[in-house]
mmCIF file of C-alpha atoms in Angstrom:
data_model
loop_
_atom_site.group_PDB
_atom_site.id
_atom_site.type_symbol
_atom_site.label_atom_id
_atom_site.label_comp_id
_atom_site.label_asym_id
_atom_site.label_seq_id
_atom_site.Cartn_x
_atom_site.Cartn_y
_atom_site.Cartn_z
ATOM 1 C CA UNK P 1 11.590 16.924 3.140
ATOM 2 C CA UNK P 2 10.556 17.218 -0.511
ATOM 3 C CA UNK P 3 6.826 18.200 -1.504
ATOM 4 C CA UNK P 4 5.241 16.562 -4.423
ATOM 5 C CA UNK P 5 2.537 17.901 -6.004
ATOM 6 C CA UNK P 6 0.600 14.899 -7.301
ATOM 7 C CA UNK P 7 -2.362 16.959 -9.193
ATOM 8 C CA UNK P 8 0.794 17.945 -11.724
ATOM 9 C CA UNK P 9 2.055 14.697 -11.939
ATOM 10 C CA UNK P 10 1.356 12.082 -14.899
ATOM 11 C CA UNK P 11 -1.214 9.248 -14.352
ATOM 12 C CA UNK P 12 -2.667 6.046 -15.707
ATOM 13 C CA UNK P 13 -6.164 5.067 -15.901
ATOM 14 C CA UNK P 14 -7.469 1.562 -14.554
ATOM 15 C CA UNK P 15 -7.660 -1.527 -17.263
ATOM 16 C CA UNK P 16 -11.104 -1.450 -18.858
ATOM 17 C CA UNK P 17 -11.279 -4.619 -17.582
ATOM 18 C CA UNK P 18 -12.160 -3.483 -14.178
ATOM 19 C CA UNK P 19 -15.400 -3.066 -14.950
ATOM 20 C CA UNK P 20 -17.142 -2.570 -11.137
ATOM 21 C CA UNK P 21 -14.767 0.199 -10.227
ATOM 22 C CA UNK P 22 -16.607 3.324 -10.015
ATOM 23 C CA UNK P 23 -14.719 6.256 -11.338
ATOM 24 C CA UNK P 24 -15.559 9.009 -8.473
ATOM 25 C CA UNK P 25 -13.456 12.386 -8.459
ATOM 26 C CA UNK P 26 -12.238 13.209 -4.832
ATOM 27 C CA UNK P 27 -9.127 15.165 -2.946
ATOM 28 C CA UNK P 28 -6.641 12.246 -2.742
ATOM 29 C CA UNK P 29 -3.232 13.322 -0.637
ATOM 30 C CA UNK P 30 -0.812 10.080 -0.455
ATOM 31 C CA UNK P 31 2.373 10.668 1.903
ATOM 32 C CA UNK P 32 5.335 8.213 1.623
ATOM 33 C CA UNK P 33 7.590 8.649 4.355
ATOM 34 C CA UNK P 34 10.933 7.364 5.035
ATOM 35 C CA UNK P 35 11.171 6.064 9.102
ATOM 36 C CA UNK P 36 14.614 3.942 10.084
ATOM 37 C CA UNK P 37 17.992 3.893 9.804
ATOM 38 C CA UNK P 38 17.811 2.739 6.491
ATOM 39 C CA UNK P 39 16.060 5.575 4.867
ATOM 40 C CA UNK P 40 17.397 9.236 4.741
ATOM 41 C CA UNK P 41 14.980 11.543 4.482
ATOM 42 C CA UNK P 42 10.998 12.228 4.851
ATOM 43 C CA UNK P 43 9.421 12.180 1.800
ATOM 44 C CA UNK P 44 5.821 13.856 1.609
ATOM 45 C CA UNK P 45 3.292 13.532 -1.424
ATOM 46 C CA UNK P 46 0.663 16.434 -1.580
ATOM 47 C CA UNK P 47 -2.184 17.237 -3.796
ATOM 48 C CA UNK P 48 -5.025 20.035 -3.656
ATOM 49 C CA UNK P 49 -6.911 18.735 -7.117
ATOM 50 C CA UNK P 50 -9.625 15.934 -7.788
ATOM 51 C CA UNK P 51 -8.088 12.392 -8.314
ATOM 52 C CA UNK P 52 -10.442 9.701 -9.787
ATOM 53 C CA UNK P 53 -10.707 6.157 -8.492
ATOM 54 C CA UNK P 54 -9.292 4.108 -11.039
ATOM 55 C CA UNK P 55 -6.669 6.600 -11.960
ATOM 56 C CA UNK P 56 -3.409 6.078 -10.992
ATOM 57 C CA UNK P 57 -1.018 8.984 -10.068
ATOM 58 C CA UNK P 58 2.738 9.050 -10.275
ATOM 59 C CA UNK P 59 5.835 10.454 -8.873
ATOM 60 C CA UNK P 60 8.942 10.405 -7.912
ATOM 61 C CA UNK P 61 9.798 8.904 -5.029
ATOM 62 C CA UNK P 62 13.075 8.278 -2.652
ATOM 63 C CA UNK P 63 13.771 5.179 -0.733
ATOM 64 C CA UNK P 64 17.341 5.828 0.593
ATOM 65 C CA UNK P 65 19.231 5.041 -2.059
ATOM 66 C CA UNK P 66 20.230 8.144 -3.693
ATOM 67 C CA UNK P 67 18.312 7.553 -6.531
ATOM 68 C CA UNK P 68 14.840 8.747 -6.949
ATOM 69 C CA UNK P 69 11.679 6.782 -9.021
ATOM 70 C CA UNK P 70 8.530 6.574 -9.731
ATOM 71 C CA UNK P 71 5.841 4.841 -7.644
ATOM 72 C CA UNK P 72 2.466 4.725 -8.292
ATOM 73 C CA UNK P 73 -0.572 4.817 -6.630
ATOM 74 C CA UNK P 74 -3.909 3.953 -7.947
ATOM 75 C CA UNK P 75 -7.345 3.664 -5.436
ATOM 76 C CA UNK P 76 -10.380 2.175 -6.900
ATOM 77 C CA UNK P 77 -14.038 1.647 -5.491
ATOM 78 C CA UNK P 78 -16.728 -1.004 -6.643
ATOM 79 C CA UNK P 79 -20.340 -1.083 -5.387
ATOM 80 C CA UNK P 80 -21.265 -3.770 -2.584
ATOM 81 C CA UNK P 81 -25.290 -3.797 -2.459
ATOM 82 C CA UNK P 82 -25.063 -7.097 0.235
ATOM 83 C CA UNK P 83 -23.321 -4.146 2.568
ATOM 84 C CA UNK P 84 -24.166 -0.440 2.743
ATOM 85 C CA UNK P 85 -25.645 -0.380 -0.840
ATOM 86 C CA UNK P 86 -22.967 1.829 -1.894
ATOM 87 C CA UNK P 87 -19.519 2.431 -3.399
ATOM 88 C CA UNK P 88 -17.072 1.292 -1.078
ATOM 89 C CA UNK P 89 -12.950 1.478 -1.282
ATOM 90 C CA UNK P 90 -12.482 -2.070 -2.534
ATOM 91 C CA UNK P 91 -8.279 -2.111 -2.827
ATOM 92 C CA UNK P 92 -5.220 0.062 -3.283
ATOM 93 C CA UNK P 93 -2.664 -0.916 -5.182
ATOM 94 C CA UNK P 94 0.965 0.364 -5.164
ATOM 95 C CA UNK P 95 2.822 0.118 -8.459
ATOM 96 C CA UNK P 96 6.699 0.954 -9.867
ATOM 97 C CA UNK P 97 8.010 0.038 -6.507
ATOM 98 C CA UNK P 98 11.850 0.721 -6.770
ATOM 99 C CA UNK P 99 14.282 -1.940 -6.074
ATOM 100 C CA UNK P 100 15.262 -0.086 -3.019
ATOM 101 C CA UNK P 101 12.131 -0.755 -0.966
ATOM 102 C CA UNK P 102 12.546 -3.886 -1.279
ATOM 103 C CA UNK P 103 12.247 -6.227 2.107
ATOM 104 C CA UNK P 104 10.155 -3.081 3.505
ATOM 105 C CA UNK P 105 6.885 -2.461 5.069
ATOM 106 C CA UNK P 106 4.258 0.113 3.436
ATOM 107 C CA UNK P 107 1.481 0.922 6.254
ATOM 108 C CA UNK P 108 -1.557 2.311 4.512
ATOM 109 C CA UNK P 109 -3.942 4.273 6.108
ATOM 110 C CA UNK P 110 -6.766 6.341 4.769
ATOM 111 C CA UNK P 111 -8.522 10.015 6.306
ATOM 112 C CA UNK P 112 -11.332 11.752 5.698
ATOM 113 C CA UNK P 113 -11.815 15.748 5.728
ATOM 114 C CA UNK P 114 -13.122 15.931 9.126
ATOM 115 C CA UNK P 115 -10.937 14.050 11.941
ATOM 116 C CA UNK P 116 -6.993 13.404 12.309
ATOM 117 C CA UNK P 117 -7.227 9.809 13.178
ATOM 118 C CA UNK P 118 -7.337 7.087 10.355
ATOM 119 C CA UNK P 119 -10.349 5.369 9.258
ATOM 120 C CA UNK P 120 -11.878 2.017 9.469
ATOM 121 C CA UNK P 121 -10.587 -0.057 6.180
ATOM 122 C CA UNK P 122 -12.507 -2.953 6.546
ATOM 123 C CA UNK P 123 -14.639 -4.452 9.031
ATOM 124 C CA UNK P 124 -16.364 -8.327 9.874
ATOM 125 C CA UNK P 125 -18.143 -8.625 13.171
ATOM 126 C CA UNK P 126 -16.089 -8.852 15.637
ATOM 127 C CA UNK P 127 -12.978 -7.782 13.677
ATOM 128 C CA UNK P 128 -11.649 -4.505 12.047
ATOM 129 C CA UNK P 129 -8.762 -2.887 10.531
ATOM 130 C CA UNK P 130 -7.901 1.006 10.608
ATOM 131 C CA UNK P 131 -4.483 0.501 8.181
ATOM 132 C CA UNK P 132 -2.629 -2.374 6.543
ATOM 133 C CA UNK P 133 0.850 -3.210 7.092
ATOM 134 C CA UNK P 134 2.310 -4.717 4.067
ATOM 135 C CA UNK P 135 5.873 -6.460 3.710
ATOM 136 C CA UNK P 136 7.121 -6.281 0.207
ATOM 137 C CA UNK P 137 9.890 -8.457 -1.327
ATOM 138 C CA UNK P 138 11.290 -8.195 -4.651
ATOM 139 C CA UNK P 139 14.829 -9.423 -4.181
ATOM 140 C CA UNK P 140 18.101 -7.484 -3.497
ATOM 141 C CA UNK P 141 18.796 -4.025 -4.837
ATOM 142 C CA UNK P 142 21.829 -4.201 -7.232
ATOM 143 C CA UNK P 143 23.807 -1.786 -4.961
ATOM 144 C CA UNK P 144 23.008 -4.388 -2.244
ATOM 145 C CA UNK P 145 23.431 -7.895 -3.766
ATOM 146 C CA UNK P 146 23.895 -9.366 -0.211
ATOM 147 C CA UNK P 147 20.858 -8.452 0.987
ATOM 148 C CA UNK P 148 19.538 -10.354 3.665
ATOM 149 C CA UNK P 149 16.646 -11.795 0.950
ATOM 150 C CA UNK P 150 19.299 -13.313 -1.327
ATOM 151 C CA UNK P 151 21.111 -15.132 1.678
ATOM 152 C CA UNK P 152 17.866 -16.421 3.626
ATOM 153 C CA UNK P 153 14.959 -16.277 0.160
ATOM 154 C CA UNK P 154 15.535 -17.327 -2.961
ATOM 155 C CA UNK P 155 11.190 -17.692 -3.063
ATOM 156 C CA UNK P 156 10.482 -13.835 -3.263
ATOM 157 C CA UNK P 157 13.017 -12.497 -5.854
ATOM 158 C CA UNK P 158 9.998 -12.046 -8.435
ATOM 159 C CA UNK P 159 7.683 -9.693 -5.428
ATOM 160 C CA UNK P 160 5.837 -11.222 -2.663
ATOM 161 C CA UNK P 161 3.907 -9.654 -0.097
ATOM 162 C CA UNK P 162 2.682 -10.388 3.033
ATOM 163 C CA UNK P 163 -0.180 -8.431 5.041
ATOM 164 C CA UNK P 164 -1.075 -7.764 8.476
ATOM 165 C CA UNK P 165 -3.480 -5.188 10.493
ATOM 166 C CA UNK P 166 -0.735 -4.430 12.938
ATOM 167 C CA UNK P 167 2.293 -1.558 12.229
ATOM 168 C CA UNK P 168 4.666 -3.667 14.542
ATOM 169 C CA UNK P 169 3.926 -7.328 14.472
ATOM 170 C CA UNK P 170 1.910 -10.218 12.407
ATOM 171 C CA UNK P 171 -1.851 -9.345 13.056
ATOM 172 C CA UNK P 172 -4.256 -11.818 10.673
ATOM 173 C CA UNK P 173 -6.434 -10.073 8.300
ATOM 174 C CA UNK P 174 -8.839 -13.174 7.854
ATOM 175 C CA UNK P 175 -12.092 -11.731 6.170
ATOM 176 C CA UNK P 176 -10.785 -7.914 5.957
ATOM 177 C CA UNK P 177 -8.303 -8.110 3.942
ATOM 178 C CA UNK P 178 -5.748 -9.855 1.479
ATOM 179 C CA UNK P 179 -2.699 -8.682 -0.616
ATOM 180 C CA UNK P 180 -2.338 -9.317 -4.207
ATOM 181 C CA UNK P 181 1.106 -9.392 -6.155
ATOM 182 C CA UNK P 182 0.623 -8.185 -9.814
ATOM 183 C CA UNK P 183 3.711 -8.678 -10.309
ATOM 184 C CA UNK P 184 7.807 -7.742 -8.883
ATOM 185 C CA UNK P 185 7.395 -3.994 -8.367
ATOM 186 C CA UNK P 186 3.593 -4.254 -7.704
ATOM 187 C CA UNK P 187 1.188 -5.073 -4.927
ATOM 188 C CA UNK P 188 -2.834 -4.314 -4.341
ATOM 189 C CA UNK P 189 -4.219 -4.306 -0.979
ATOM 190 C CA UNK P 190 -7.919 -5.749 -1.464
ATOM 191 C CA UNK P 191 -10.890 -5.401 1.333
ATOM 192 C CA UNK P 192 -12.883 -7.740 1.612
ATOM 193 C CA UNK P 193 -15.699 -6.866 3.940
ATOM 194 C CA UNK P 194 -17.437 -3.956 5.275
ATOM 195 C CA UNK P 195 -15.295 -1.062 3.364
ATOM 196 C CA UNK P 196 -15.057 2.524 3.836
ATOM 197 C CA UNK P 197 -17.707 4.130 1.739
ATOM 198 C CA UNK P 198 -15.517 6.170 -1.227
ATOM 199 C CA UNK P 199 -17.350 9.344 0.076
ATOM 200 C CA UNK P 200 -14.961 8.686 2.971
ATOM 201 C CA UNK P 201 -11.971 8.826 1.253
ATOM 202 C CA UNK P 202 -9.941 11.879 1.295
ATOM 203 C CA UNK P 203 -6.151 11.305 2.071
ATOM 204 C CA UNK P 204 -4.420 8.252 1.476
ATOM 205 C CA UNK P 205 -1.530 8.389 4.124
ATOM 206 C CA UNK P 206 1.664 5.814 2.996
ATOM 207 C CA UNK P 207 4.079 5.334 5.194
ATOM 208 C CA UNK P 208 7.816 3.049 4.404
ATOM 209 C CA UNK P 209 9.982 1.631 7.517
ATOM 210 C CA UNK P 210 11.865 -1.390 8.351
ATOM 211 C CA UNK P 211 10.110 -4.740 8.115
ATOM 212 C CA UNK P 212 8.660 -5.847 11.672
ATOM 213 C CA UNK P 213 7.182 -9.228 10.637
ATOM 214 C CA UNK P 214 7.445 -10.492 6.720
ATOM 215 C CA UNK P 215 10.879 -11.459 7.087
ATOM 216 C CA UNK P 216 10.673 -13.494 10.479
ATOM 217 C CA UNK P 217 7.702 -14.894 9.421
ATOM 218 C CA UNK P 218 8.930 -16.320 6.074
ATOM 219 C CA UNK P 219 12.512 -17.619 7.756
ATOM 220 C CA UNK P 220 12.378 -18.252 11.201
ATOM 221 C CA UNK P 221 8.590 -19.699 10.799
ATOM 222 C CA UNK P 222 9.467 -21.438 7.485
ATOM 223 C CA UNK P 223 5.994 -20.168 6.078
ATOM 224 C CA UNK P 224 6.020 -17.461 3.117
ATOM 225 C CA UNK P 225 2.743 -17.871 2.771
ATOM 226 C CA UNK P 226 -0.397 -15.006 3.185
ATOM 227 C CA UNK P 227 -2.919 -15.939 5.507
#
């Protein structure tokens, strides 16, 4: 297991453009860790300074490969007054994936100081969401041209991503969530209703493993698309 400390590490503010993002210091920990046969090793990410929504942090990362890269991480909060009236986690978005995690899932799931189990994401009556599951495809690694995406996909060579509420199956996230490709080593989660206040947000917990759903979905349903 390697530690990581992300409070040394370089980072990127937000686009200007973002306008409704609130720029809030907190303790951010984000944990990527490797589960499967295909990965080798537990990677951990740790942090004891103030990150900033709207600030993305970097680091290097390992997804089995051998090779390590960067990946980047960047939280941001906007203000919903038709909720709670405040600042509320309104996406994370996950940025210089390397080619290696390709046809993976990254479950997200954010803590606060107080309890060890995850908290709520997103919520509309009667549904809710305590992490997201996303299924990222960007093509075949180059020391894996073969790949099972190449032989079955020729649709998600340029990054698509699929989302669901459930770590080992397809689970609709219909008005909690949706996933946003920026482009093919970058993906945002978004929530959509009833978000965790930012005050909430402490540790940002990412997990990697084997896909469970994006793949079957796409062939054996013959529907790529995100719900």
């Amino acid at each position: 297991m390697s530690i990581l400390d992300l409070g040394n590490g370089p980072s990127r503010p937000s686009s200007s453009g973002k306008s409704k993002k609130a720029i809030l210091g907190l303790g951010l920990l984000v944990a990527v860790l490797g589960i499967g046969s295909t990965l080798a090793s537990t990677i951990s990410i740790n942090a004891n300074q103030s990150i900033e929504f709207g600030q993305g942090v970097q680091q290097s990362v390992y997804c089995g490969s051998g090779k390590r890269q960067s990946i980047t991480v960047t939280p941001a909060s906007a203000f919903s007054n038709s909720e709670t009236g405040t600042f509320g986690l309104s996406e994370i978005q996950v940025s210089n994936i390397p080619e290696e995690c390709s046809d993976m899932n990254f479950i997200i799931k954010v803590y606060d100081s107080s309890s060890p189990d995850p908290k709520r994401l997103a919520y509309n009556n009667p549904d809710a969401m305590g992490l997201a599951n996303v299924w990222w495809a960007s093509g075949c690694p180059e020391a894996e041209p073969n790949c099972r995406l190449n032989q079955s996909l020729d649709t998600v060579s340029d990054g698509w991503a699929l989302i669901s509420k459930s770590i080992s199956s397809l689970s609709a996230t219909t008005g909690l969530a949706s996933v946003r490709v920026d482009s093919a080593s970058s993906f945002a989660v978004e929530f959509l209703n009833g978000r965790l206040p930012s005050n909430d947000v402490r540790k940002i917990v990412i997990e990697t493993q084997e896909d469970t759903f994006g793949f079957d979905k796409c062939v054996a349903l013959g529907d790529c698309t995100v719900d």
